[in-house]
Amino acid sequence: MNKVALITGSTSGIGLGIAEHFAKNGYDIMFHGLESNGAQIADEIKNKYQVKVAFSNANLKDSKEIEALVAQTIAVFGALHVLVNNAGIQYVSPIEYFPNAVYEDIIAINMNATFYASKAVWPQMKKQNFGRIINISSVHGLRASEYKLAYVTAKHGVIGMTKGIALEGAPFNITCNAICPGYVKTPLVEKQIKDQAKAHQLTESEVVEKVMLNKQAVKEFVAIEAIADMALLLAKESSKTMTGSAFTIDGGWCAQ
Ligand code: NAD
């Protein structure tokens, strides 16, 4: 029987890359995300890799929808081995203009959803005596940048949560780790380039060069494949003693 992975936000960007890599390696996948072609994406992966898939567009702002997403996964696949808390949003603005509602959404989607989803998978993972929770934090879980207060706060919170979940999961072979990427060229970042240009009063290419890649020693966007490889490693049985850690893939940003 294939192992089962639920990956939030897997109909776009990093989540989609992780989902495809897991499918290629024989995992059944619960796809999730708000993209209108989500079901079609899931179907394409199913046909390409001959694995079982399902799709949900649960809104992660609502804890009841998160519980239903986890329940649906277990009902469809009969198990749940890997949870990747990946879905996230970003907003760039100086503090004094930062809308309260956007701050609250970022905390809800980028941080609180990780708590609700991890809590919801717990009984199943405990029963299996196997669980791998992988949180996609960010270099902004370890370092701050200006104009991203909600994001920086949520991503730091996720790293704290990762450590706590790791301690509670240890007796049940449930591990929890965070992956902290630098900049990855996804729809989330494409939008941010425009917003940063406005906030910093720079052109878009100046934002990439002077704001984004400026902080990385390796002056390249992080490849989605690198994050997917790390997630797959963390999901393995043999990774049971890798827990409670935050793994950077940030082109050397945090080395400074
Ligand atoms: P993306 O915009 O391509 O994908 C985000 C996914 O989250 C989408 O599938 C979207 O539908 C889903 N989502 C957003 N709001 C949701 C909601 N309310 N309910 C349900 N789903 C929702 O972004 P990405 O760049 O692939 O980001 C994925 C994760 O990686 C995020 O947590 C992000 O913070 C993190 N990250 C991204 C970068 C980067 O440079 N792109 C760097 C570090 C960390």
PDB file of N, CA and C and ligand atoms in Angstrom, residues 9-15 32-35 58-61 86-89 109 136-138 151 155 181-184 186-189, ligand 1:
ATOM      1  N   GLY A   9      -2.047  23.690   0.001  1.00  0.00           N
ATOM      2  CA  GLY A   9      -1.546  24.617  -1.022  1.00  0.00           C
ATOM      3  C   GLY A   9      -0.769  23.906  -2.111  1.00  0.00           C
ATOM      4  N   SER A  10      -1.236  22.703  -2.503  1.00  0.00           N
ATOM      5  CA  SER A  10      -0.454  21.901  -3.468  1.00  0.00           C
ATOM      6  C   SER A  10      -0.942  22.053  -4.902  1.00  0.00           C
ATOM      7  N   THR A  11      -1.775  23.060  -5.159  1.00  0.00           N
ATOM      8  CA  THR A  11      -2.186  23.295  -6.546  1.00  0.00           C
ATOM      9  C   THR A  11      -1.447  24.506  -7.125  1.00  0.00           C
ATOM     10  N   SER A  12      -0.354  24.897  -6.473  1.00  0.00           N
ATOM     11  CA  SER A  12       0.466  26.008  -6.978  1.00  0.00           C
ATOM     12  C   SER A  12       1.872  25.901  -6.388  1.00  0.00           C
ATOM     13  N   GLY A  13       2.813  26.515  -7.084  1.00  0.00           N
ATOM     14  CA  GLY A  13       4.149  26.780  -6.529  1.00  0.00           C
ATOM     15  C   GLY A  13       4.874  25.625  -5.852  1.00  0.00           C
ATOM     16  N   ILE A  14       5.377  25.905  -4.652  1.00  0.00           N
ATOM     17  CA  ILE A  14       6.196  24.944  -3.905  1.00  0.00           C
ATOM     18  C   ILE A  14       5.391  23.685  -3.563  1.00  0.00           C
ATOM     19  N   GLY A  15       4.149  23.879  -3.130  1.00  0.00           N
ATOM     20  CA  GLY A  15       3.308  22.732  -2.751  1.00  0.00           C
ATOM     21  C   GLY A  15       3.102  21.783  -3.912  1.00  0.00           C
ATOM     22  N   HIS A  32      -4.631  20.005  -2.351  1.00  0.00           N
ATOM     23  CA  HIS A  32      -5.438  21.024  -1.692  1.00  0.00           C
ATOM     24  C   HIS A  32      -4.997  22.401  -2.164  1.00  0.00           C
ATOM     25  N   GLY A  33      -5.962  23.304  -2.307  1.00  0.00           N
ATOM     26  CA  GLY A  33      -5.624  24.686  -2.653  1.00  0.00           C
ATOM     27  C   GLY A  33      -6.829  25.402  -3.223  1.00  0.00           C
ATOM     28  N   LEU A  34      -6.684  26.694  -3.396  1.00  0.00           N
ATOM     29  CA  LEU A  34      -7.820  27.501  -3.840  1.00  0.00           C
ATOM     30  C   LEU A  34      -7.843  27.716  -5.357  1.00  0.00           C
ATOM     31  N   GLU A  35      -6.838  27.205  -6.078  1.00  0.00           N
ATOM     32  CA  GLU A  35      -6.807  27.404  -7.531  1.00  0.00           C
ATOM     33  C   GLU A  35      -8.010  26.702  -8.169  1.00  0.00           C
ATOM     34  N   ALA A  58     -10.626  23.332   0.733  1.00  0.00           N
ATOM     35  CA  ALA A  58     -10.934  23.831   2.076  1.00  0.00           C
ATOM     36  C   ALA A  58     -10.248  25.176   2.317  1.00  0.00           C
ATOM     37  N   ASN A  59     -10.979  26.100   2.925  1.00  0.00           N
ATOM     38  CA  ASN A  59     -10.389  27.392   3.265  1.00  0.00           C
ATOM     39  C   ASN A  59      -9.691  27.286   4.620  1.00  0.00           C
ATOM     40  N   LEU A  60      -8.394  27.481   4.623  1.00  0.00           N
ATOM     41  CA  LEU A  60      -7.606  27.262   5.846  1.00  0.00           C
ATOM     42  C   LEU A  60      -7.808  28.357   6.890  1.00  0.00           C
ATOM     43  N   LYS A  61      -8.591  29.359   6.554  1.00  0.00           N
ATOM     44  CA  LYS A  61      -8.914  30.380   7.566  1.00  0.00           C
ATOM     45  C   LYS A  61      -9.908  29.822   8.574  1.00  0.00           C
ATOM     46  N   ASN A  86       1.918  23.715   3.988  1.00  0.00           N
ATOM     47  CA  ASN A  86       2.638  24.540   3.009  1.00  0.00           C
ATOM     48  C   ASN A  86       1.896  25.817   2.627  1.00  0.00           C
ATOM     49  N   ALA A  87       0.571  25.792   2.612  1.00  0.00           N
ATOM     50  CA  ALA A  87      -0.191  26.948   2.099  1.00  0.00           C
ATOM     51  C   ALA A  87       0.211  28.221   2.836  1.00  0.00           C
ATOM     52  N   GLY A  88       0.280  29.303   2.096  1.00  0.00           N
ATOM     53  CA  GLY A  88       0.628  30.561   2.741  1.00  0.00           C
ATOM     54  C   GLY A  88       0.355  31.736   1.830  1.00  0.00           C
ATOM     55  N   ILE A  89       0.267  32.892   2.437  1.00  0.00           N
ATOM     56  CA  ILE A  89       0.097  34.135   1.673  1.00  0.00           C
ATOM     57  C   ILE A  89       1.099  35.160   2.201  1.00  0.00           C
ATOM     58  N   ILE A 109      -3.684  31.811   8.174  1.00  0.00           N
ATOM     59  CA  ILE A 109      -3.343  30.839   7.113  1.00  0.00           C
ATOM     60  C   ILE A 109      -1.913  30.316   7.308  1.00  0.00           C
ATOM     61  N   ILE A 136       6.327  24.257   6.007  1.00  0.00           N
ATOM     62  CA  ILE A 136       7.094  25.146   5.135  1.00  0.00           C
ATOM     63  C   ILE A 136       7.068  26.526   5.787  1.00  0.00           C
ATOM     64  N   SER A 137       8.144  26.791   6.535  1.00  0.00           N
ATOM     65  CA  SER A 137       8.317  28.112   7.137  1.00  0.00           C
ATOM     66  C   SER A 137       9.013  28.975   6.084  1.00  0.00           C
ATOM     67  N   SER A 138      10.086  29.597   6.427  1.00  0.00           N
ATOM     68  CA  SER A 138      10.765  30.510   5.492  1.00  0.00           C
ATOM     69  C   SER A 138      12.046  30.975   6.169  1.00  0.00           C
ATOM     70  N   TYR A 151       3.971  38.265   8.107  1.00  0.00           N
ATOM     71  CA  TYR A 151       4.629  37.069   7.571  1.00  0.00           C
ATOM     72  C   TYR A 151       5.782  36.638   8.485  1.00  0.00           C
ATOM     73  N   LYS A 155       5.832  33.124  10.457  1.00  0.00           N
ATOM     74  CA  LYS A 155       6.862  32.126  10.128  1.00  0.00           C
ATOM     75  C   LYS A 155       7.769  31.823  11.323  1.00  0.00           C
ATOM     76  N   PRO A 181      12.939  28.119   3.189  1.00  0.00           N
ATOM     77  CA  PRO A 181      13.543  28.545   1.922  1.00  0.00           C
ATOM     78  C   PRO A 181      13.825  30.043   1.888  1.00  0.00           C
ATOM     79  N   GLY A 182      14.829  30.396   1.077  1.00  0.00           N
ATOM     80  CA  GLY A 182      14.992  31.794   0.648  1.00  0.00           C
ATOM     81  C   GLY A 182      13.958  32.062  -0.435  1.00  0.00           C
ATOM     82  N   TYR A 183      14.276  32.937  -1.376  1.00  0.00           N
ATOM     83  CA  TYR A 183      13.285  33.289  -2.412  1.00  0.00           C
ATOM     84  C   TYR A 183      13.149  32.210  -3.485  1.00  0.00           C
ATOM     85  N   VAL A 184      11.901  31.843  -3.743  1.00  0.00           N
ATOM     86  CA  VAL A 184      11.567  30.838  -4.754  1.00  0.00           C
ATOM     87  C   VAL A 184      10.638  31.519  -5.751  1.00  0.00           C
ATOM     88  N   THR A 186       7.724  31.756  -7.486  1.00  0.00           N
ATOM     89  CA  THR A 186       6.373  31.173  -7.550  1.00  0.00           C
ATOM     90  C   THR A 186       5.396  32.340  -7.694  1.00  0.00           C
ATOM     91  N   PRO A 187       4.094  32.041  -7.906  1.00  0.00           N
ATOM     92  CA  PRO A 187       3.120  33.136  -7.993  1.00  0.00           C
ATOM     93  C   PRO A 187       3.167  34.064  -6.772  1.00  0.00           C
ATOM     94  N   LEU A 188       3.458  33.501  -5.590  1.00  0.00           N
ATOM     95  CA  LEU A 188       3.531  34.330  -4.375  1.00  0.00           C
ATOM     96  C   LEU A 188       4.622  35.398  -4.493  1.00  0.00           C
ATOM     97  N   VAL A 189       5.744  35.008  -5.083  1.00  0.00           N
ATOM     98  CA  VAL A 189       6.868  35.943  -5.201  1.00  0.00           C
ATOM     99  C   VAL A 189       6.695  36.896  -6.391  1.00  0.00           C
TER     100      VAL A 189
HETATM  101  P1  NAD B   1       1.778  30.094  -4.019  1.00  0.00           P
HETATM  102  O1  NAD B   1       1.039  31.381  -3.975  1.00  0.00           O
HETATM  103  O2  NAD B   1       2.304  29.599  -5.326  1.00  0.00           O
HETATM  104  O3  NAD B   1       0.893  28.938  -3.359  1.00  0.00           O
HETATM  105  C1  NAD B   1       0.179  29.130  -2.161  1.00  0.00           C
HETATM  106  C2  NAD B   1      -0.882  28.058  -2.016  1.00  0.00           C
HETATM  107  O4  NAD B   1      -1.617  28.307  -0.795  1.00  0.00           O
HETATM  108  C3  NAD B   1      -1.907  28.075  -3.155  1.00  0.00           C
HETATM  109  O5  NAD B   1      -2.245  26.768  -3.533  1.00  0.00           O
HETATM  110  C4  NAD B   1      -3.118  28.748  -2.513  1.00  0.00           C
HETATM  111  O6  NAD B   1      -4.367  28.362  -3.076  1.00  0.00           O
HETATM  112  C5  NAD B   1      -2.994  28.256  -1.076  1.00  0.00           C
HETATM  113  N1  NAD B   1      -3.766  29.118  -0.164  1.00  0.00           N
HETATM  114  C6  NAD B   1      -3.587  30.442   0.054  1.00  0.00           C
HETATM  115  N2  NAD B   1      -4.535  30.902   0.905  1.00  0.00           N
HETATM  116  C7  NAD B   1      -5.311  29.833   1.242  1.00  0.00           C
HETATM  117  C8  NAD B   1      -6.459  29.662   2.064  1.00  0.00           C
HETATM  118  N3  NAD B   1      -7.030  30.676   2.723  1.00  0.00           N
HETATM  119  N4  NAD B   1      -7.005  28.438   2.158  1.00  0.00           N
HETATM  120  C9  NAD B   1      -6.471  27.404   1.463  1.00  0.00           C
HETATM  121  N5  NAD B   1      -5.384  27.499   0.675  1.00  0.00           N
HETATM  122  C10 NAD B   1      -4.818  28.710   0.561  1.00  0.00           C
HETATM  123  O7  NAD B   1       2.975  30.279  -2.969  1.00  0.00           O
HETATM  124  P2  NAD B   1       4.382  29.520  -2.755  1.00  0.00           P
HETATM  125  O8  NAD B   1       5.450  30.491  -3.035  1.00  0.00           O
HETATM  126  O9  NAD B   1       4.404  28.195  -3.413  1.00  0.00           O
HETATM  127  O10 NAD B   1       4.329  29.344  -1.168  1.00  0.00           O
HETATM  128  C11 NAD B   1       4.141  28.108  -0.511  1.00  0.00           C
HETATM  129  C12 NAD B   1       4.684  28.226   0.907  1.00  0.00           C
HETATM  130  O11 NAD B   1       6.093  28.459   0.865  1.00  0.00           O
HETATM  131  C13 NAD B   1       4.090  29.383   1.711  1.00  0.00           C
HETATM  132  O12 NAD B   1       3.873  28.994   3.041  1.00  0.00           O
HETATM  133  C14 NAD B   1       5.176  30.427   1.635  1.00  0.00           C
HETATM  134  O13 NAD B   1       5.135  31.319   2.708  1.00  0.00           O
HETATM  135  C15 NAD B   1       6.411  29.558   1.683  1.00  0.00           C
HETATM  136  N6  NAD B   1       7.627  30.199   1.182  1.00  0.00           N
HETATM  137  C16 NAD B   1       7.656  30.719  -0.079  1.00  0.00           C
HETATM  138  C17 NAD B   1       8.821  31.322  -0.516  1.00  0.00           C
HETATM  139  C18 NAD B   1       8.930  31.898  -1.892  1.00  0.00           C
HETATM  140  O14 NAD B   1       9.896  32.625  -2.142  1.00  0.00           O
HETATM  141  N7  NAD B   1       8.012  31.620  -2.803  1.00  0.00           N
HETATM  142  C19 NAD B   1       9.937  31.413   0.324  1.00  0.00           C
HETATM  143  C20 NAD B   1       9.860  30.890   1.602  1.00  0.00           C
HETATM  144  C21 NAD B   1       8.702  30.278   2.014  1.00  0.00           C
END
